[in-house]
Amino acid sequence: MAKQAQFRAYDLNRKKQHKIPSPPTKLSEPKLREGEWKVSKRPGVRGSKKPVKKGRTKKSAAAAVEKAPKRAADLLRCKGGEFQCLHCSAFSDEASCGTGCYKQFRREHLSQDLIDIRGPGPLGYGAFTKPGVTIPKGAWVGEYLGELRPLSPAPNSTYRFEIPSVCAVDAQSSGNWTRFINSHCRPNVKPWGETVGKRHVILFQALREIGPEEEIVFNYGARYFENAGFLCGCDAQKKAHLPQGAKQAKGRKK
């Protein structure tokens, strides 16, 4: 079994580096959460309480078994032709768009090493731009990576983003630097649910120019804090508070 990579962080003054205790461990690609993806059955399959629909053969009913995904890429692949690629603008049923778009998008927008992790501080660890780094308004800053888990009505993690009708991306145990983005009521990035190369992704985009050694922050939203049972501790207000008006990641307006 390959050794899992640990995160390293600077102190708040960027003088010394140290290893962050595991978990979390580093990911460069999303991965399936082992043991949570099992074969499921749709109504009408043998063993189901609901009958096979009229006109449906036993063979077609057996084909309704949903197999557990074997790869993260298979689970994240778009089903249907209505999704438009952020990189090439083609729709997901067009042959011209594919894995190459995703790889090229990552090379062009997400390959540079621009971010430090620092902490612990008042909000734990955080993500900061490196000295001398300026991120322009509108730039794509990072992709949220984590373990892919089935959607749950009662999630037990505070590191989840949900891709509707697909899965949850959970970075509690494994992820990339984006898992360290803290909440702030005056955010400088925003998460979007996007499609790149026929693949569902969650991307962070700069809302304004972000200067050197500035913390990367987004607004988790009031619902997040209500569900988690604690308040936002950012310095936008003097006391711990509940944010207003922000929502979890949705598709960006085209």
Short mmCIF file of C-alpha atoms in Angstrom, two decimals:
data_model
loop_
_atom_site.label_atom_id
_atom_site.label_comp_id
_atom_site.label_asym_id
_atom_site.label_seq_id
_atom_site.Cartn_x
_atom_site.Cartn_y
_atom_site.Cartn_z
CA MET A 1 0.00 0.00 0.00
CA ALA A 2 1.42 3.39 -1.02
CA LYS A 3 2.37 5.74 1.79
CA GLN A 4 -0.11 8.58 2.15
CA ALA A 5 1.36 12.08 1.85
CA GLN A 6 0.97 14.51 4.72
CA PHE A 7 0.27 18.22 4.46
CA ARG A 8 2.94 20.68 5.55
CA ALA A 9 2.12 24.10 6.97
CA TYR A 10 3.96 27.26 7.93
CA ASP A 11 3.34 29.08 11.16
CA LEU A 12 1.28 32.27 10.86
CA ASN A 13 4.41 34.39 10.30
CA ARG A 14 5.73 32.00 7.62
CA LYS A 15 8.96 31.37 9.51
CA LYS A 16 8.89 27.64 10.17
CA GLN A 17 7.24 24.63 8.54
CA HIS A 18 5.77 21.60 10.23
CA LYS A 19 3.76 18.51 9.28
CA ILE A 20 0.04 18.57 9.91
CA PRO A 21 -0.97 15.37 11.76
CA SER A 22 -2.82 12.82 9.61
CA PRO A 23 -5.63 12.61 8.76
CA PRO A 24 -6.08 14.59 6.58
CA THR A 25 -3.86 13.21 3.84
CA LYS A 26 -3.09 14.73 0.44
CA LEU A 27 -4.98 13.96 -2.76
CA SER A 28 -4.12 14.99 -6.31
CA GLU A 29 -7.25 13.34 -7.73
CA PRO A 30 -10.67 12.54 -6.23
CA LYS A 31 -11.10 8.99 -4.99
CA LEU A 32 -13.98 6.72 -4.03
CA ARG A 33 -14.62 6.16 -0.32
CA GLU A 34 -14.02 2.43 0.08
CA GLY A 35 -16.85 0.31 1.42
CA GLU A 36 -19.61 2.86 0.85
CA TRP A 37 -20.42 2.14 -2.80
CA LYS A 38 -22.41 -1.06 -3.15
CA VAL A 39 -24.64 -2.56 -5.81
CA SER A 40 -28.11 -1.05 -5.56
CA LYS A 41 -31.39 -2.15 -7.09
CA ARG A 42 -34.02 -0.08 -8.80
CA PRO A 43 -37.75 -0.84 -8.43
CA GLY A 44 -38.75 -3.95 -10.32
CA VAL A 45 -35.52 -5.88 -9.83
CA ARG A 46 -35.68 -9.33 -8.27
CA GLY A 47 -35.69 -8.92 -4.53
CA SER A 48 -37.42 -5.55 -4.69
CA LYS A 49 -40.86 -5.16 -3.14
CA LYS A 50 -42.14 -3.27 -6.18
CA PRO A 51 -43.34 -5.27 -9.25
CA VAL A 52 -41.80 -5.15 -12.71
CA LYS A 53 -43.64 -2.58 -14.83
CA LYS A 54 -46.08 -3.84 -17.45
CA GLY A 55 -44.35 -4.68 -20.72
CA ARG A 56 -40.95 -5.03 -19.12
CA THR A 57 -39.18 -8.35 -19.54
CA LYS A 58 -37.21 -10.10 -16.84
CA LYS A 59 -34.07 -9.43 -18.85
CA SER A 60 -34.68 -5.68 -18.93
CA ALA A 61 -35.54 -5.69 -15.23
CA ALA A 62 -32.27 -7.41 -14.41
CA ALA A 63 -30.46 -4.74 -16.39
CA ALA A 64 -31.85 -2.13 -14.00
CA VAL A 65 -29.34 -3.15 -11.33
CA GLU A 66 -27.05 -0.20 -10.66
CA LYS A 67 -23.48 -1.39 -10.35
CA ALA A 68 -21.16 0.19 -7.84
CA PRO A 69 -18.70 2.58 -9.52
CA LYS A 70 -15.15 1.29 -9.81
CA ARG A 71 -13.42 4.59 -10.53
CA ALA A 72 -13.93 8.17 -9.44
CA ALA A 73 -13.83 9.31 -13.07
CA ASP A 74 -16.76 7.02 -13.93
CA LEU A 75 -18.87 8.40 -11.10
CA LEU A 76 -18.14 12.02 -12.01
CA ARG A 77 -18.81 11.56 -15.72
CA CYS A 78 -21.81 13.55 -16.98
CA LYS A 79 -24.90 11.55 -17.84
CA GLY A 80 -26.92 13.38 -20.47
CA GLY A 81 -26.11 15.98 -23.08
CA GLU A 82 -27.21 19.16 -21.33
CA PHE A 83 -23.89 19.95 -19.59
CA GLN A 84 -21.56 22.50 -21.20
CA CYS A 85 -17.79 22.22 -20.85
CA LEU A 86 -16.17 25.21 -19.18
CA HIS A 87 -13.01 24.70 -21.26
CA CYS A 88 -14.23 24.13 -24.84
CA SER A 89 -17.92 25.18 -24.55
CA ALA A 90 -19.06 21.91 -26.17
CA PHE A 91 -22.00 20.01 -24.66
CA SER A 92 -21.52 16.67 -22.97
CA ASP A 93 -23.01 14.68 -25.86
CA GLU A 94 -20.46 16.07 -28.35
CA ALA A 95 -17.52 13.86 -29.29
CA SER A 96 -15.10 16.79 -29.45
CA CYS A 97 -15.15 17.16 -25.66
CA GLY A 98 -13.56 14.64 -23.33
CA THR A 99 -10.84 13.84 -20.81
CA GLY A 100 -8.35 15.96 -22.73
CA CYS A 101 -10.35 19.10 -21.89
CA TYR A 102 -10.15 18.34 -18.18
CA LYS A 103 -6.40 17.71 -18.28
CA GLN A 104 -5.73 20.83 -20.33
CA PHE A 105 -7.93 22.98 -18.06
CA ARG A 106 -5.96 21.81 -15.03
CA ARG A 107 -2.64 22.51 -16.75
CA GLU A 108 -3.70 25.99 -17.82
CA HIS A 109 -5.48 27.12 -14.66
CA LEU A 110 -4.63 24.92 -11.68
CA SER A 111 -1.05 23.70 -12.11
CA GLN A 112 0.83 26.60 -10.52
CA ASP A 113 1.98 26.37 -6.91
CA LEU A 114 0.44 29.59 -5.57
CA ILE A 115 -0.84 28.61 -2.13
CA ASP A 116 0.67 28.06 1.33
CA ILE A 117 -1.07 26.45 4.27
CA ARG A 118 -0.51 28.33 7.53
CA GLY A 119 -1.51 27.80 11.11
CA PRO A 120 -2.81 26.90 13.49
CA GLY A 121 -4.50 30.23 14.15
CA PRO A 122 -7.84 31.44 15.54
CA LEU A 123 -9.71 29.49 12.83
CA GLY A 124 -7.30 26.55 12.69
CA TYR A 125 -5.27 26.13 9.52
CA GLY A 126 -5.89 28.37 6.52
CA ALA A 127 -4.89 28.77 2.85
CA PHE A 128 -2.82 31.83 1.89
CA THR A 129 -1.30 33.14 -1.32
CA LYS A 130 2.48 32.84 -1.37
CA PRO A 131 4.76 35.90 -1.10
CA GLY A 132 4.85 37.75 -4.42
CA VAL A 133 1.73 36.01 -5.75
CA THR A 134 -1.27 38.02 -6.98
CA ILE A 135 -4.39 36.25 -8.26
CA PRO A 136 -6.47 38.33 -10.70
CA LYS A 137 -10.22 38.73 -10.43
CA GLY A 138 -12.07 35.93 -12.23
CA ALA A 139 -9.16 33.47 -12.13
CA TRP A 140 -9.84 29.84 -11.29
CA VAL A 141 -8.01 29.20 -8.03
CA GLY A 142 -8.49 25.51 -7.27
CA GLU A 143 -10.61 22.37 -7.58
CA TYR A 144 -12.19 20.95 -4.44
CA LEU A 145 -10.93 17.37 -4.09
CA GLY A 146 -11.89 14.70 -1.60
CA GLU A 147 -13.38 11.26 -1.20
CA LEU A 148 -16.51 10.62 -3.26
CA ARG A 149 -19.33 9.39 -1.04
CA PRO A 150 -23.00 8.57 -1.62
CA LEU A 151 -25.43 11.41 -1.02
CA SER A 152 -26.82 11.24 2.50
CA PRO A 153 -29.80 13.00 4.10
CA ALA A 154 -27.79 13.24 7.33
CA PRO A 155 -24.13 13.89 6.48
CA ASN A 156 -21.63 13.34 9.29
CA SER A 157 -18.88 15.58 7.91
CA THR A 158 -18.42 19.35 7.78
CA TYR A 159 -16.07 19.08 4.78
CA ARG A 160 -18.66 18.08 2.18
CA PHE A 161 -19.76 19.63 -1.07
CA GLU A 162 -22.63 17.92 -2.86
CA ILE A 163 -22.92 17.43 -6.61
CA PRO A 164 -26.71 17.03 -7.05
CA SER A 165 -27.85 13.54 -8.10
CA VAL A 166 -24.22 12.36 -8.27
CA CYS A 167 -22.28 12.22 -5.00
CA ALA A 168 -20.75 14.18 -2.14
CA VAL A 169 -17.12 15.31 -2.25
CA ASP A 170 -15.83 14.92 1.31
CA ALA A 171 -12.38 16.26 2.24
CA GLN A 172 -12.50 15.49 5.95
CA SER A 173 -9.99 12.62 5.78
CA SER A 174 -8.34 13.26 2.39
CA GLY A 175 -8.24 16.26 0.09
CA ASN A 176 -6.08 19.01 -1.35
CA TRP A 177 -5.27 22.52 -0.14
CA THR A 178 -8.83 23.74 -0.79
CA ARG A 179 -10.03 21.84 2.28
CA PHE A 180 -8.22 24.47 4.37
CA ILE A 181 -10.19 27.42 2.95
CA ASN A 182 -11.87 29.06 5.92
CA SER A 183 -15.20 30.87 6.02
CA HIS A 184 -15.45 34.65 6.00
CA CYS A 185 -18.40 37.00 5.59
CA ARG A 186 -16.30 39.11 3.20
CA PRO A 187 -15.09 36.36 0.84
CA ASN A 188 -12.54 36.66 -1.95
CA VAL A 189 -13.42 33.39 -3.72
CA LYS A 190 -16.64 31.56 -4.52
CA PRO A 191 -17.29 27.86 -5.28
CA TRP A 192 -19.09 26.87 -8.47
CA GLY A 193 -20.45 23.54 -9.65
CA GLU A 194 -19.03 23.19 -13.18
CA THR A 195 -18.49 20.68 -15.97
CA VAL A 196 -15.06 20.26 -17.56
CA GLY A 197 -14.38 17.54 -20.12
CA LYS A 198 -17.71 15.75 -19.44
CA ARG A 199 -16.79 15.66 -15.75
CA HIS A 200 -18.53 17.24 -12.76
CA VAL A 201 -16.17 19.44 -10.74
CA ILE A 202 -16.32 22.01 -7.95
CA LEU A 203 -14.08 25.00 -8.67
CA PHE A 204 -13.16 28.12 -6.72
CA GLN A 205 -13.06 31.43 -8.60
CA ALA A 206 -11.55 34.73 -7.42
CA LEU A 207 -14.21 37.38 -6.75
CA ARG A 208 -11.62 40.16 -6.79
CA GLU A 209 -7.87 40.56 -7.06
CA ILE A 210 -6.19 38.65 -4.24
CA GLY A 211 -2.86 40.06 -3.08
CA PRO A 212 0.33 38.40 -1.80
CA GLU A 213 0.09 36.53 1.51
CA GLU A 214 -3.67 37.10 1.70
CA GLU A 215 -5.90 34.38 3.11
CA ILE A 216 -8.23 32.62 0.66
CA VAL A 217 -11.77 32.63 2.12
CA PHE A 218 -15.35 31.98 1.06
CA ASN A 219 -18.70 32.28 2.80
CA TYR A 220 -19.91 28.87 3.97
CA GLY A 221 -23.43 30.23 4.41
CA ALA A 222 -25.86 30.33 7.32
CA ARG A 223 -27.21 26.83 6.67
CA TYR A 224 -23.75 25.30 7.06
CA PHE A 225 -23.30 26.83 10.51
CA GLU A 226 -26.85 25.98 11.58
CA ASN A 227 -26.31 22.33 10.65
CA ALA A 228 -22.83 22.22 12.20
CA GLY A 229 -24.04 23.74 15.46
CA PHE A 230 -21.50 26.55 15.78
CA LEU A 231 -21.01 30.16 14.64
CA CYS A 232 -18.70 31.91 12.20
CA GLY A 233 -15.60 33.28 13.92
CA CYS A 234 -14.33 35.60 11.16
CA ASP A 235 -13.32 39.18 11.95
CA ALA A 236 -16.15 40.77 9.92
CA GLN A 237 -17.94 41.17 13.26
CA LYS A 238 -16.61 41.55 16.79
CA LYS A 239 -18.45 38.50 18.08
CA ALA A 240 -19.12 35.02 16.73
CA HIS A 241 -22.08 35.28 14.39
CA LEU A 242 -24.28 33.60 11.81
CA PRO A 243 -23.59 34.60 8.18
CA GLN A 244 -26.47 35.77 6.04
CA GLY A 245 -27.26 35.42 2.37
CA ALA A 246 -24.67 32.89 1.23
CA LYS A 247 -25.46 29.49 -0.26
CA GLN A 248 -23.61 26.28 -1.03
CA ALA A 249 -22.03 25.70 -4.45
CA LYS A 250 -24.34 25.87 -7.47
CA GLY A 251 -23.76 26.16 -11.19
CA ARG A 252 -22.21 29.41 -12.31
CA LYS A 253 -24.34 31.70 -14.42
CA LYS A 254 -23.31 31.39 -18.05
#
